Amino acid sequence: MKIPQLIRIRESLASRISLWIVICVVMILTGTAILGNSYVAKSIKLEESVRANGILYIVGQRLNTELISVEVAVRNHLNDIKDNLNDADALYCITQDMLEDNPSIVGSAIAFRPNYFPEKGVWFSPYSYREGNTISSKQLGSADYDYHKMDWYQTTDSLKHDYWSEPYFDKGGGEMLMTTYSYPMKDEAGNLIAVVTADILLDHLSELLDVKYYKHAYACIIGRSGTIISHPTKELILHQTIFSVADKMGYPELKEIGQEMVDGKSGIRKWKSPSFGSSYIFFVPFEHTGWSMAIVCKASELFKGVRQTALFLTALFILMIVLLTYLLWRGVHRLIAPLTTFTQAVDEVSQGNLQATLPVIHSKDEMQRLHHSFSTMQQSLARQMEELKQVNEAKGRIEGELKVAKDIQLSMLPKAYTPTADSNNLDIYGQQISAKEVGGDLYDFFIRDKKLFFCIGDVSGKGVPAALVMSKTLSQFRNVAKYEDDLEEIIRSINKTTCDGNDTCLFVTFFVGVLDLSSGQLYYCNGGHNKPFIVGGTAASLCEELPAKPDLPLGVSDEASFVVREYTVPVGAMLFLYTDGLTEAKNKQREQFGLQRLIDQLKSGTDSQEQIEQMTQAMHQFVGDASQSDDLTMLAIRYIGNG
């Protein structure tokens, strides 16, 4: 062969592709398969570790919220206990209130020190507990049930501070698997008066360990000494420790994991699970109680993506070899061959594979410029997709946290009203609909001393800031009105608390009232809120606003004064309270629902729930498909009278 012919062959694009394509493709794909599989395995392991830790964090937050609510319930009743130390029998009502205020608590006791009440003997512990849907009470202490020797009593007394016990079966007391929160109540000299307790069921804690993120996975909790507190296998709970299970199954690595969990460490370890085989266990400490939580996940489920990637690379390798053979058999044209290869890479990118490898172009022509332009665009798209992924992940976490916040906020509002012997002349129903995930509207009511204490309010603004002010105001109303009868003092105290540290200048329109159930006499203060309506009573279809101009909203000035006004509610009349989210609801034409439409919907003789449901339906029909722009809260109170 002549030298000029050899030069032409070497310069031919078809001959260069034919000579190097097999070598390059085999080397690149083989190297990519090896390195890519290793990189993907590490990335997935890291990603799943972050995901599992996030799941553990969410579960931990659920447990933490549940336990804190129990602690707050106990502390909120300490003053009531101290105020009734002169009447031992009155203490049963306090333990009953604690169960009524917190549905998570299944039992509550006030375990007094020996002979604190001489007339009651050595043991005196008023105890209330749940029996189905009812709450019962009894005196817990006796020679057969010497609570002074119980772990929850002695440990709390020796530690001198509150304490969560290790789970146990309360034989002679609650007769169930539980864990107990104990708080030492002391006198002014620092001496122990009693240990106030609240019990929650282990089954209730297990319900909070909801792990549905993996098909083959489960969650568990172990105690400070390694005792299994929560596990899908019920027979292990409280009967085995993680160390005894490890010895029984012959898993020394499980014993090492258990020791790290008991020591309060967190991490990820691989082990052979009896249920799943090769598995990974993710564990973190639950510092609130000293327990440790773990998620066990099947390894094959974690690395499912690695196998799929390996299959994809293998298929791609075979495809490239077949393509190479076809091109060599057909004879790659000097111009068409690089364009075809480039087009295939572009197709992969258009289908979503932004990491697709572009063919290398050495020729200084349009193909090289096209390659450079597309490579730049590909890198830009990859960065934008990664940024979008991070934004979506952050958005998902925020939405999850806001959902939990909304559930917590709704749990603060009264769920339902159950008439009692002292309040069977009353019909109450309330409803709150937030414009966002959480809102700033509030309402509350409770009955004390044959009087109905109630309130409704609207925090300026929306979202999380308004929700925080809402929960603060609602808690202050409940805490003050529980023991204070002076309505002016109640609203003045709430106003002062709202003003303190109000750097965001948020204010609350607030209406608070006390209805004497025996006489129908209503005492109320209006802090800048919409005037409630009185519906029905002495005249058919009567509908009028409560008299008197409102005072300043709460949070405007800590020196603001509030006037207590009176009104006699007619028998059969309904007091209808609402926030401006009702009257200011807008349709797509930006028209407001308005006060007149509200009045037209108010009907005498209707029960409270039906009135609010009809009002809600009328508002939705008016608004149509327009989005809700403000929080909406309604509270209806119908006074039936004594006869």
CSV table of C-alpha atoms in Angstrom, one decimal, residues 81-503:
chain,number,residue,atom,x,y,z
A,81,ILE,CA,-53.0,20.1,94.3
A,82,LYS,CA,-51.4,22.5,96.7
A,83,ASP,CA,-54.5,24.6,96.9
A,84,ASN,CA,-56.5,21.5,98.0
A,85,LEU,CA,-54.1,19.9,100.5
A,86,ASN,CA,-56.6,20.8,103.3
A,87,ASP,CA,-59.2,18.6,101.7
A,88,ALA,CA,-57.7,15.1,100.9
A,89,ASP,CA,-60.9,13.8,99.2
A,90,ALA,CA,-61.0,16.7,96.8
A,91,LEU,CA,-57.7,15.5,95.2
A,92,TYR,CA,-59.5,12.8,93.3
A,93,CYS,CA,-61.1,15.4,91.1
A,94,ILE,CA,-57.7,16.8,90.2
A,95,THR,CA,-56.4,13.4,88.9
A,96,GLN,CA,-59.7,13.0,87.0
A,97,ASP,CA,-59.1,16.4,85.4
A,98,MET,CA,-55.6,15.4,84.4
A,99,LEU,CA,-57.0,12.5,82.4
A,100,GLU,CA,-59.8,14.5,80.9
A,101,ASP,CA,-57.3,17.2,79.7
A,102,ASN,CA,-54.8,14.8,78.1
A,103,PRO,CA,-56.2,11.7,76.3
A,104,SER,CA,-52.7,10.1,76.2
A,105,ILE,CA,-52.7,9.7,80.0
A,106,VAL,CA,-54.3,6.4,81.1
A,107,GLY,CA,-53.7,6.8,84.9
A,108,SER,CA,-52.6,9.5,87.3
A,109,ALA,CA,-51.8,9.4,91.0
A,110,ILE,CA,-50.8,11.8,93.8
A,111,ALA,CA,-48.7,9.5,96.0
A,112,PHE,CA,-48.2,11.2,99.4
A,113,ARG,CA,-45.3,10.6,101.7
A,114,PRO,CA,-46.0,8.3,104.7
A,115,ASN,CA,-48.6,9.6,107.2
A,116,TYR,CA,-49.0,13.0,105.4
A,117,PHE,CA,-52.7,12.8,106.2
A,118,PRO,CA,-52.7,11.1,109.6
A,119,GLU,CA,-56.4,10.3,109.3
A,120,LYS,CA,-55.7,8.4,106.0
A,121,GLY,CA,-52.9,6.3,107.4
A,122,VAL,CA,-49.5,5.4,106.1
A,123,TRP,CA,-50.6,5.2,102.5
A,124,PHE,CA,-52.7,7.8,100.7
A,125,SER,CA,-52.6,8.1,96.9
A,126,PRO,CA,-55.7,9.3,95.0
A,127,TYR,CA,-55.6,7.5,91.7
A,128,SER,CA,-57.7,7.9,88.6
A,129,TYR,CA,-57.6,5.6,85.6
A,130,ARG,CA,-59.4,4.9,82.3
A,131,GLU,CA,-61.9,2.0,82.0
A,132,GLY,CA,-63.0,2.0,78.4
A,133,ASN,CA,-64.6,5.4,77.8
A,134,THR,CA,-65.0,6.2,81.5
A,135,ILE,CA,-62.7,7.5,84.2
A,136,SER,CA,-62.7,5.8,87.6
A,137,SER,CA,-60.9,6.6,90.8
A,138,LYS,CA,-59.6,4.7,93.8
A,139,GLN,CA,-57.2,4.9,96.7
A,140,LEU,CA,-54.0,3.2,95.4
A,141,GLY,CA,-51.8,2.7,98.5
A,142,SER,CA,-52.1,-0.3,100.8
A,143,ALA,CA,-50.0,-2.9,102.5
A,144,ASP,CA,-50.4,-5.0,99.3
A,145,TYR,CA,-49.4,-2.1,97.1
A,146,ASP,CA,-46.7,-0.2,99.0
A,147,TYR,CA,-46.0,2.5,96.5
A,148,HIS,CA,-43.3,4.0,98.7
A,149,LYS,CA,-41.1,1.0,97.6
A,150,MET,CA,-42.0,1.4,93.9
A,151,ASP,CA,-39.2,2.4,91.4
A,152,TRP,CA,-41.1,5.5,90.2
A,153,TYR,CA,-41.5,6.8,93.8
A,154,GLN,CA,-38.1,6.0,95.3
A,155,THR,CA,-36.1,7.1,92.2
A,156,THR,CA,-38.0,10.4,92.0
A,157,ASP,CA,-37.5,11.0,95.7
A,158,SER,CA,-33.7,10.3,95.5
A,159,LEU,CA,-33.1,12.3,92.3
A,160,LYS,CA,-35.1,15.3,93.6
A,161,HIS,CA,-36.4,16.0,90.1
A,162,ASP,CA,-38.9,14.6,87.6
A,163,TYR,CA,-38.3,11.2,86.1
A,164,TRP,CA,-39.6,8.8,83.4
A,165,SER,CA,-39.5,5.3,84.7
A,166,GLU,CA,-38.5,2.2,82.8
A,167,PRO,CA,-41.6,0.5,81.4
A,168,TYR,CA,-43.2,-2.1,83.7
A,169,PHE,CA,-46.4,-4.0,84.4
A,170,ASP,CA,-48.3,-2.2,87.1
A,171,LYS,CA,-49.6,-5.1,89.1
A,172,GLY,CA,-52.1,-4.0,91.8
A,173,GLY,CA,-52.4,-0.5,90.2
A,174,GLY,CA,-53.2,0.0,86.5
A,175,GLU,CA,-52.8,-3.7,85.7
A,176,MET,CA,-51.2,-2.9,82.3
A,177,LEU,CA,-47.9,-2.3,80.5
A,178,MET,CA,-46.9,1.3,81.0
A,179,THR,CA,-44.3,3.9,81.7
A,180,THR,CA,-44.7,6.5,84.4
A,181,TYR,CA,-43.7,10.2,84.5
A,182,SER,CA,-43.1,11.2,88.2
A,183,TYR,CA,-42.8,14.7,89.5
A,184,PRO,CA,-41.7,15.5,93.1
A,185,MET,CA,-44.0,18.1,94.7
A,186,LYS,CA,-42.2,19.8,97.6
A,187,ASP,CA,-43.1,22.3,100.3
A,188,GLU,CA,-41.4,25.6,100.8
A,189,ALA,CA,-38.7,24.0,102.9
A,190,GLY,CA,-37.9,21.7,100.0
A,191,ASN,CA,-39.3,18.6,101.7
A,192,LEU,CA,-41.2,16.0,99.6
A,193,ILE,CA,-45.0,16.2,99.9
A,194,ALA,CA,-46.0,13.8,97.2
A,195,VAL,CA,-44.9,12.3,93.9
A,196,VAL,CA,-47.4,13.3,91.2
A,197,THR,CA,-47.5,10.7,88.4
A,198,ALA,CA,-49.0,10.2,84.9
A,199,ASP,CA,-49.0,6.8,83.1
A,200,ILE,CA,-49.0,6.1,79.4
A,201,LEU,CA,-49.4,2.8,77.7
A,202,LEU,CA,-46.6,1.0,75.9
A,203,ASP,CA,-49.1,0.2,73.1
A,204,HIS,CA,-49.7,3.9,72.7
A,205,LEU,CA,-45.9,4.5,72.2
A,206,SER,CA,-45.8,1.7,69.7
A,207,GLU,CA,-48.6,3.3,67.7
A,208,LEU,CA,-46.3,6.4,67.3
A,209,LEU,CA,-43.6,4.2,65.7
A,210,ASP,CA,-45.2,4.3,62.3
A,211,VAL,CA,-42.5,3.4,59.7
A,212,LYS,CA,-44.1,3.0,56.3
A,213,TYR,CA,-41.2,4.4,54.3
A,214,TYR,CA,-39.7,1.0,53.5
A,215,LYS,CA,-41.6,-2.2,52.6
A,216,HIS,CA,-39.4,-4.4,54.6
A,217,ALA,CA,-38.5,-2.5,57.8
A,218,TYR,CA,-39.6,-2.1,61.4
A,219,ALA,CA,-38.9,0.2,64.3
A,220,CYS,CA,-38.1,-0.6,67.9
A,221,ILE,CA,-37.2,1.1,71.2
A,222,ILE,CA,-34.9,-0.1,74.0
A,223,GLY,CA,-34.6,1.2,77.5
A,224,ARG,CA,-31.7,2.5,79.5
A,225,SER,CA,-30.6,-1.0,80.4
A,226,GLY,CA,-31.3,-2.6,77.1
A,227,THR,CA,-34.9,-3.7,77.8
A,228,ILE,CA,-37.0,-4.0,74.7
A,229,ILE,CA,-39.8,-1.4,75.1
A,230,SER,CA,-41.4,-1.5,71.7
A,231,HIS,CA,-41.0,-4.2,69.0
A,232,PRO,CA,-43.2,-5.9,66.3
A,233,THR,CA,-42.8,-9.2,68.2
A,234,LYS,CA,-45.0,-8.5,71.2
A,235,GLU,CA,-43.5,-11.5,73.2
A,236,LEU,CA,-40.2,-9.7,73.5
A,237,ILE,CA,-41.6,-6.5,75.1
A,238,LEU,CA,-40.4,-6.2,78.7
A,239,HIS,CA,-39.5,-9.9,78.7
A,240,GLN,CA,-36.2,-9.7,76.8
A,241,THR,CA,-33.3,-7.3,76.5
A,242,ILE,CA,-31.4,-6.7,73.3
A,243,PHE,CA,-28.4,-8.5,74.9
A,244,SER,CA,-30.4,-11.6,75.8
A,245,VAL,CA,-31.8,-11.7,72.3
A,246,ALA,CA,-28.3,-11.4,70.9
A,247,ASP,CA,-27.1,-14.3,73.1
A,248,LYS,CA,-30.0,-16.5,72.3
A,249,MET,CA,-29.6,-16.0,68.5
A,250,GLY,CA,-25.8,-16.1,68.6
A,251,TYR,CA,-25.4,-12.6,67.1
A,252,PRO,CA,-22.4,-10.9,68.8
A,253,GLU,CA,-22.7,-7.9,66.5
A,254,LEU,CA,-26.2,-7.3,67.8
A,255,LYS,CA,-24.8,-7.2,71.3
A,256,GLU,CA,-22.2,-4.6,70.2
A,257,ILE,CA,-25.0,-2.5,68.6
A,258,GLY,CA,-27.1,-2.8,71.8
A,259,GLN,CA,-24.1,-1.6,73.9
A,260,GLU,CA,-23.8,1.5,71.6
A,261,MET,CA,-27.5,2.2,71.9
A,262,VAL,CA,-27.4,1.9,75.7
A,263,ASP,CA,-24.4,4.2,75.7
A,264,GLY,CA,-26.5,6.9,74.0
A,265,LYS,CA,-24.6,6.7,70.6
A,266,SER,CA,-26.1,6.9,67.1
A,267,GLY,CA,-25.0,5.3,63.9
A,268,ILE,CA,-25.6,2.7,61.2
A,269,ARG,CA,-24.5,-0.9,61.4
A,270,LYS,CA,-24.8,-3.9,59.1
A,271,TRP,CA,-26.0,-7.2,60.6
A,272,LYS,CA,-27.9,-10.4,59.8
A,273,SER,CA,-31.5,-10.0,60.9
A,274,PRO,CA,-33.5,-13.2,61.6
A,275,SER,CA,-36.5,-11.6,59.8
A,276,PHE,CA,-34.8,-10.0,56.8
A,277,GLY,CA,-31.4,-11.7,56.5
A,278,SER,CA,-28.7,-9.2,55.5
A,279,SER,CA,-29.9,-5.9,57.0
A,280,TYR,CA,-28.9,-2.5,58.2
A,281,ILE,CA,-29.9,-1.0,61.5
A,282,PHE,CA,-30.0,2.8,62.0
A,283,PHE,CA,-30.2,4.0,65.7
A,284,VAL,CA,-30.2,7.3,67.6
A,285,PRO,CA,-30.7,8.1,71.3
A,286,PHE,CA,-33.9,9.5,72.6
A,287,GLU,CA,-32.3,11.9,75.1
A,288,HIS,CA,-35.6,12.9,76.7
A,289,THR,CA,-35.9,9.6,78.5
A,290,GLY,CA,-32.6,7.9,78.0
A,291,TRP,CA,-34.1,5.4,75.6
A,292,SER,CA,-32.8,4.5,72.2
A,293,MET,CA,-34.7,4.1,68.9
A,294,ALA,CA,-33.8,2.0,65.9
A,295,ILE,CA,-35.0,1.2,62.4
A,296,VAL,CA,-34.1,-2.2,60.8
A,297,CYS,CA,-34.2,-2.3,57.0
A,298,LYS,CA,-33.5,-5.1,54.5
A,299,ALA,CA,-30.2,-4.5,52.7
A,300,SER,CA,-31.6,-5.6,49.4
A,301,GLU,CA,-34.2,-2.9,49.6
A,302,LEU,CA,-31.6,-0.3,50.4
A,303,PHE,CA,-29.4,-1.3,47.4
A,304,LYS,CA,-32.2,-2.0,45.0
A,305,GLY,CA,-31.0,1.0,43.0
A,306,VAL,CA,-27.5,-0.5,42.7
A,307,ARG,CA,-28.8,-3.7,41.0
A,308,GLN,CA,-31.0,-1.7,38.7
A,309,THR,CA,-28.0,0.5,37.8
A,310,ALA,CA,-25.8,-2.6,37.1
A,311,LEU,CA,-28.5,-4.1,34.9
A,312,PHE,CA,-28.8,-0.8,33.0
A,313,LEU,CA,-25.0,-0.6,32.5
A,314,THR,CA,-24.9,-4.2,31.3
A,315,ALA,CA,-27.8,-3.5,28.9
A,316,LEU,CA,-26.1,-0.3,27.7
A,317,PHE,CA,-22.8,-2.2,27.2
A,318,ILE,CA,-24.5,-4.9,25.1
A,319,LEU,CA,-26.3,-2.2,23.1
A,320,MET,CA,-23.1,-0.4,22.3
A,321,ILE,CA,-21.4,-3.6,21.2
A,322,VAL,CA,-24.3,-4.5,18.9
A,323,LEU,CA,-24.3,-0.9,17.6
A,324,LEU,CA,-20.6,-1.1,16.9
A,325,THR,CA,-20.9,-4.4,15.0
A,326,TYR,CA,-23.7,-2.9,12.9
A,327,LEU,CA,-21.7,0.2,12.1
A,328,LEU,CA,-18.6,-1.8,11.2
A,329,TRP,CA,-20.7,-4.1,9.0
A,330,ARG,CA,-22.4,-1.3,7.2
A,331,GLY,CA,-19.3,0.9,7.0
A,332,VAL,CA,-19.4,4.1,8.9
A,333,HIS,CA,-19.7,7.0,6.7
A,334,ARG,CA,-17.1,9.7,7.3
A,335,LEU,CA,-19.7,12.3,8.1
A,336,ILE,CA,-22.8,10.4,9.2
A,337,ALA,CA,-21.2,8.2,11.9
A,338,PRO,CA,-20.3,10.9,14.4
A,339,LEU,CA,-23.6,12.6,13.9
A,340,THR,CA,-25.5,9.4,14.6
A,341,THR,CA,-23.5,8.7,17.8
A,342,PHE,CA,-24.0,12.3,19.0
A,343,THR,CA,-27.8,12.1,18.3
A,344,GLN,CA,-28.1,9.0,20.5
A,345,ALA,CA,-26.4,10.8,23.4
A,346,VAL,CA,-28.7,13.8,22.9
A,347,ASP,CA,-31.7,11.4,23.0
A,348,GLU,CA,-30.6,10.1,26.3
A,349,VAL,CA,-30.3,13.6,27.7
A,350,SER,CA,-33.8,14.5,26.3
A,351,GLN,CA,-35.2,11.4,28.2
A,352,GLY,CA,-33.8,12.6,31.5
A,353,ASN,CA,-30.3,11.1,31.7
A,354,LEU,CA,-28.4,14.4,32.2
A,355,GLN,CA,-25.2,12.4,32.9
A,356,ALA,CA,-25.1,10.8,29.5
A,357,THR,CA,-21.6,10.8,28.0
A,358,LEU,CA,-21.2,12.8,24.8
A,359,PRO,CA,-19.0,11.5,22.1
A,360,VAL,CA,-15.5,13.1,21.8
A,361,ILE,CA,-15.1,15.3,18.7
A,362,HIS,CA,-11.6,16.2,17.6
A,363,SER,CA,-12.4,17.7,14.3
A,364,LYS,CA,-12.6,21.4,14.3
A,365,ASP,CA,-15.9,21.9,12.5
A,366,GLU,CA,-19.6,22.4,13.3
A,367,MET,CA,-19.7,19.1,15.2
A,368,GLN,CA,-17.1,20.3,17.7
A,369,ARG,CA,-18.9,23.6,18.3
A,370,LEU,CA,-22.2,21.7,18.6
A,371,HIS,CA,-20.6,19.4,21.1
A,372,HIS,CA,-19.3,22.3,23.2
A,373,SER,CA,-22.6,24.1,23.2
A,374,PHE,CA,-24.6,21.0,24.2
A,375,SER,CA,-22.1,20.0,26.8
A,376,THR,CA,-22.5,23.5,28.4
A,377,MET,CA,-26.2,23.2,28.3
A,378,GLN,CA,-26.1,19.6,29.8
A,379,GLN,CA,-24.0,20.8,32.7
A,380,SER,CA,-26.3,23.7,33.3
A,381,LEU,CA,-29.3,21.4,33.3
A,382,ALA,CA,-27.7,19.0,35.7
A,383,ARG,CA,-26.9,21.8,38.2
A,384,GLN,CA,-30.5,23.2,37.9
A,385,MET,CA,-32.0,19.7,38.4
A,386,GLU,CA,-29.8,19.1,41.5
A,387,GLU,CA,-30.8,22.5,42.9
A,388,LEU,CA,-34.5,21.7,42.1
A,389,LYS,CA,-34.2,18.4,43.9
A,390,GLN,CA,-32.7,20.0,47.0
A,391,VAL,CA,-35.5,22.6,47.0
A,392,ASN,CA,-38.2,19.9,46.7
A,393,GLU,CA,-36.6,17.9,49.5
A,394,ALA,CA,-36.5,21.0,51.7
A,395,LYS,CA,-40.1,21.8,50.8
A,396,GLY,CA,-41.2,18.3,51.6
A,397,ARG,CA,-39.6,18.5,55.1
A,398,ILE,CA,-41.2,21.8,55.8
A,399,GLU,CA,-44.6,20.6,54.7
A,400,GLY,CA,-44.3,17.5,56.9
A,401,GLU,CA,-43.3,19.7,59.9
A,402,LEU,CA,-46.2,22.1,59.2
A,403,LYS,CA,-48.6,19.1,59.1
A,404,VAL,CA,-47.4,18.0,62.5
A,405,ALA,CA,-47.8,21.6,63.8
A,406,LYS,CA,-51.3,21.8,62.4
A,407,ASP,CA,-52.3,18.5,64.2
A,408,ILE,CA,-50.8,19.8,67.4
A,409,GLN,CA,-52.6,23.1,67.0
A,410,LEU,CA,-56.0,21.4,66.3
A,411,SER,CA,-55.4,19.1,69.4
A,412,MET,CA,-55.4,22.3,71.6
A,413,LEU,CA,-59.0,23.2,70.6
A,414,PRO,CA,-62.0,21.5,72.3
A,415,LYS,CA,-62.8,18.3,70.4
A,416,ALA,CA,-66.5,17.9,71.5
A,417,TYR,CA,-68.9,18.9,74.2
A,418,THR,CA,-70.4,16.2,76.3
A,419,PRO,CA,-73.4,17.4,78.5
A,420,THR,CA,-73.2,16.5,82.2
A,421,ALA,CA,-75.6,16.7,85.1
A,422,ASP,CA,-74.5,20.3,85.8
A,423,SER,CA,-74.6,21.4,82.1
A,424,ASN,CA,-77.4,19.5,80.4
A,425,ASN,CA,-79.0,22.9,79.6
A,426,LEU,CA,-76.3,23.8,77.2
A,427,ASP,CA,-75.6,23.1,73.5
A,428,ILE,CA,-72.1,24.1,72.2
A,429,TYR,CA,-70.3,23.5,68.9
A,430,GLY,CA,-67.1,25.1,67.6
A,431,GLN,CA,-65.1,24.9,64.3
A,432,GLN,CA,-61.8,26.3,63.0
A,433,ILE,CA,-60.6,26.2,59.4
A,434,SER,CA,-57.1,27.6,58.8
A,435,ALA,CA,-56.2,29.4,55.5
A,436,LYS,CA,-52.7,28.0,55.7
A,437,GLU,CA,-51.2,24.9,57.3
A,438,VAL,CA,-51.5,26.6,60.6
A,439,GLY,CA,-53.6,29.6,61.6
A,440,GLY,CA,-54.1,32.3,64.1
A,441,ASP,CA,-57.8,31.9,65.0
A,442,LEU,CA,-58.7,30.4,68.4
A,443,TYR,CA,-61.6,29.4,70.5
A,444,ASP,CA,-62.0,27.5,73.8
A,445,PHE,CA,-64.6,26.7,76.4
A,446,PHE,CA,-65.0,24.7,79.6
A,447,ILE,CA,-67.4,24.5,82.5
A,448,ARG,CA,-66.4,25.3,86.1
A,449,ASP,CA,-68.7,25.9,89.2
A,450,LYS,CA,-71.8,25.7,87.0
A,451,LYS,CA,-70.5,28.5,84.8
A,452,LEU,CA,-69.4,28.3,81.1
A,453,PHE,CA,-66.1,30.0,80.5
A,454,PHE,CA,-65.5,30.6,76.7
A,455,CYS,CA,-63.5,32.7,74.4
A,456,ILE,CA,-62.9,33.4,70.7
A,457,GLY,CA,-60.0,35.3,69.1
A,458,ASP,CA,-58.2,36.3,65.9
A,459,VAL,CA,-54.5,37.0,65.8
A,460,SER,CA,-53.4,39.6,63.3
A,461,GLY,CA,-51.4,38.0,60.4
A,462,LYS,CA,-51.3,34.4,59.3
A,463,GLY,CA,-49.1,31.3,59.3
A,464,VAL,CA,-46.6,30.2,61.9
A,465,PRO,CA,-46.2,33.6,63.7
A,466,ALA,CA,-49.9,33.9,64.2
A,467,ALA,CA,-50.1,30.2,65.3
A,468,LEU,CA,-47.5,30.8,68.0
A,469,VAL,CA,-49.4,33.8,69.4
A,470,MET,CA,-52.6,31.8,69.1
A,471,SER,CA,-51.2,28.9,71.2
A,472,LYS,CA,-49.8,31.3,73.8
A,473,THR,CA,-53.1,33.2,74.1
A,474,LEU,CA,-55.1,29.9,74.3
A,475,SER,CA,-52.8,28.5,77.0
A,476,GLN,CA,-53.0,31.7,79.0
A,477,PHE,CA,-56.8,31.7,78.9
A,478,ARG,CA,-57.0,28.1,80.0
A,479,ASN,CA,-54.4,28.6,82.8
A,480,VAL,CA,-55.9,31.8,84.2
A,481,ALA,CA,-59.6,31.0,83.8
A,482,LYS,CA,-59.2,27.7,85.6
A,483,TYR,CA,-58.9,29.4,88.9
A,484,GLU,CA,-59.9,33.1,88.3
A,485,ASP,CA,-63.6,34.2,88.4
A,486,ASP,CA,-63.0,37.9,87.8
A,487,LEU,CA,-63.5,38.4,84.1
A,488,GLU,CA,-61.7,41.7,84.0
A,489,GLU,CA,-58.7,40.1,85.7
A,490,ILE,CA,-58.8,37.3,83.2
A,491,ILE,CA,-58.6,39.5,80.1
A,492,ARG,CA,-56.1,41.9,81.8
A,493,SER,CA,-53.8,39.0,82.6
A,494,ILE,CA,-54.0,37.7,79.0
A,495,ASN,CA,-53.4,41.1,77.6
A,496,LYS,CA,-50.3,41.6,79.7
A,497,THR,CA,-48.9,38.3,78.6
A,498,THR,CA,-49.6,39.1,75.0
A,499,CYS,CA,-47.8,42.5,75.3
A,500,ASP,CA,-44.7,41.0,77.0
A,501,GLY,CA,-42.1,40.4,74.4
A,502,ASN,CA,-44.4,41.4,71.5
A,503,ASP,CA,-41.5,42.5,69.2
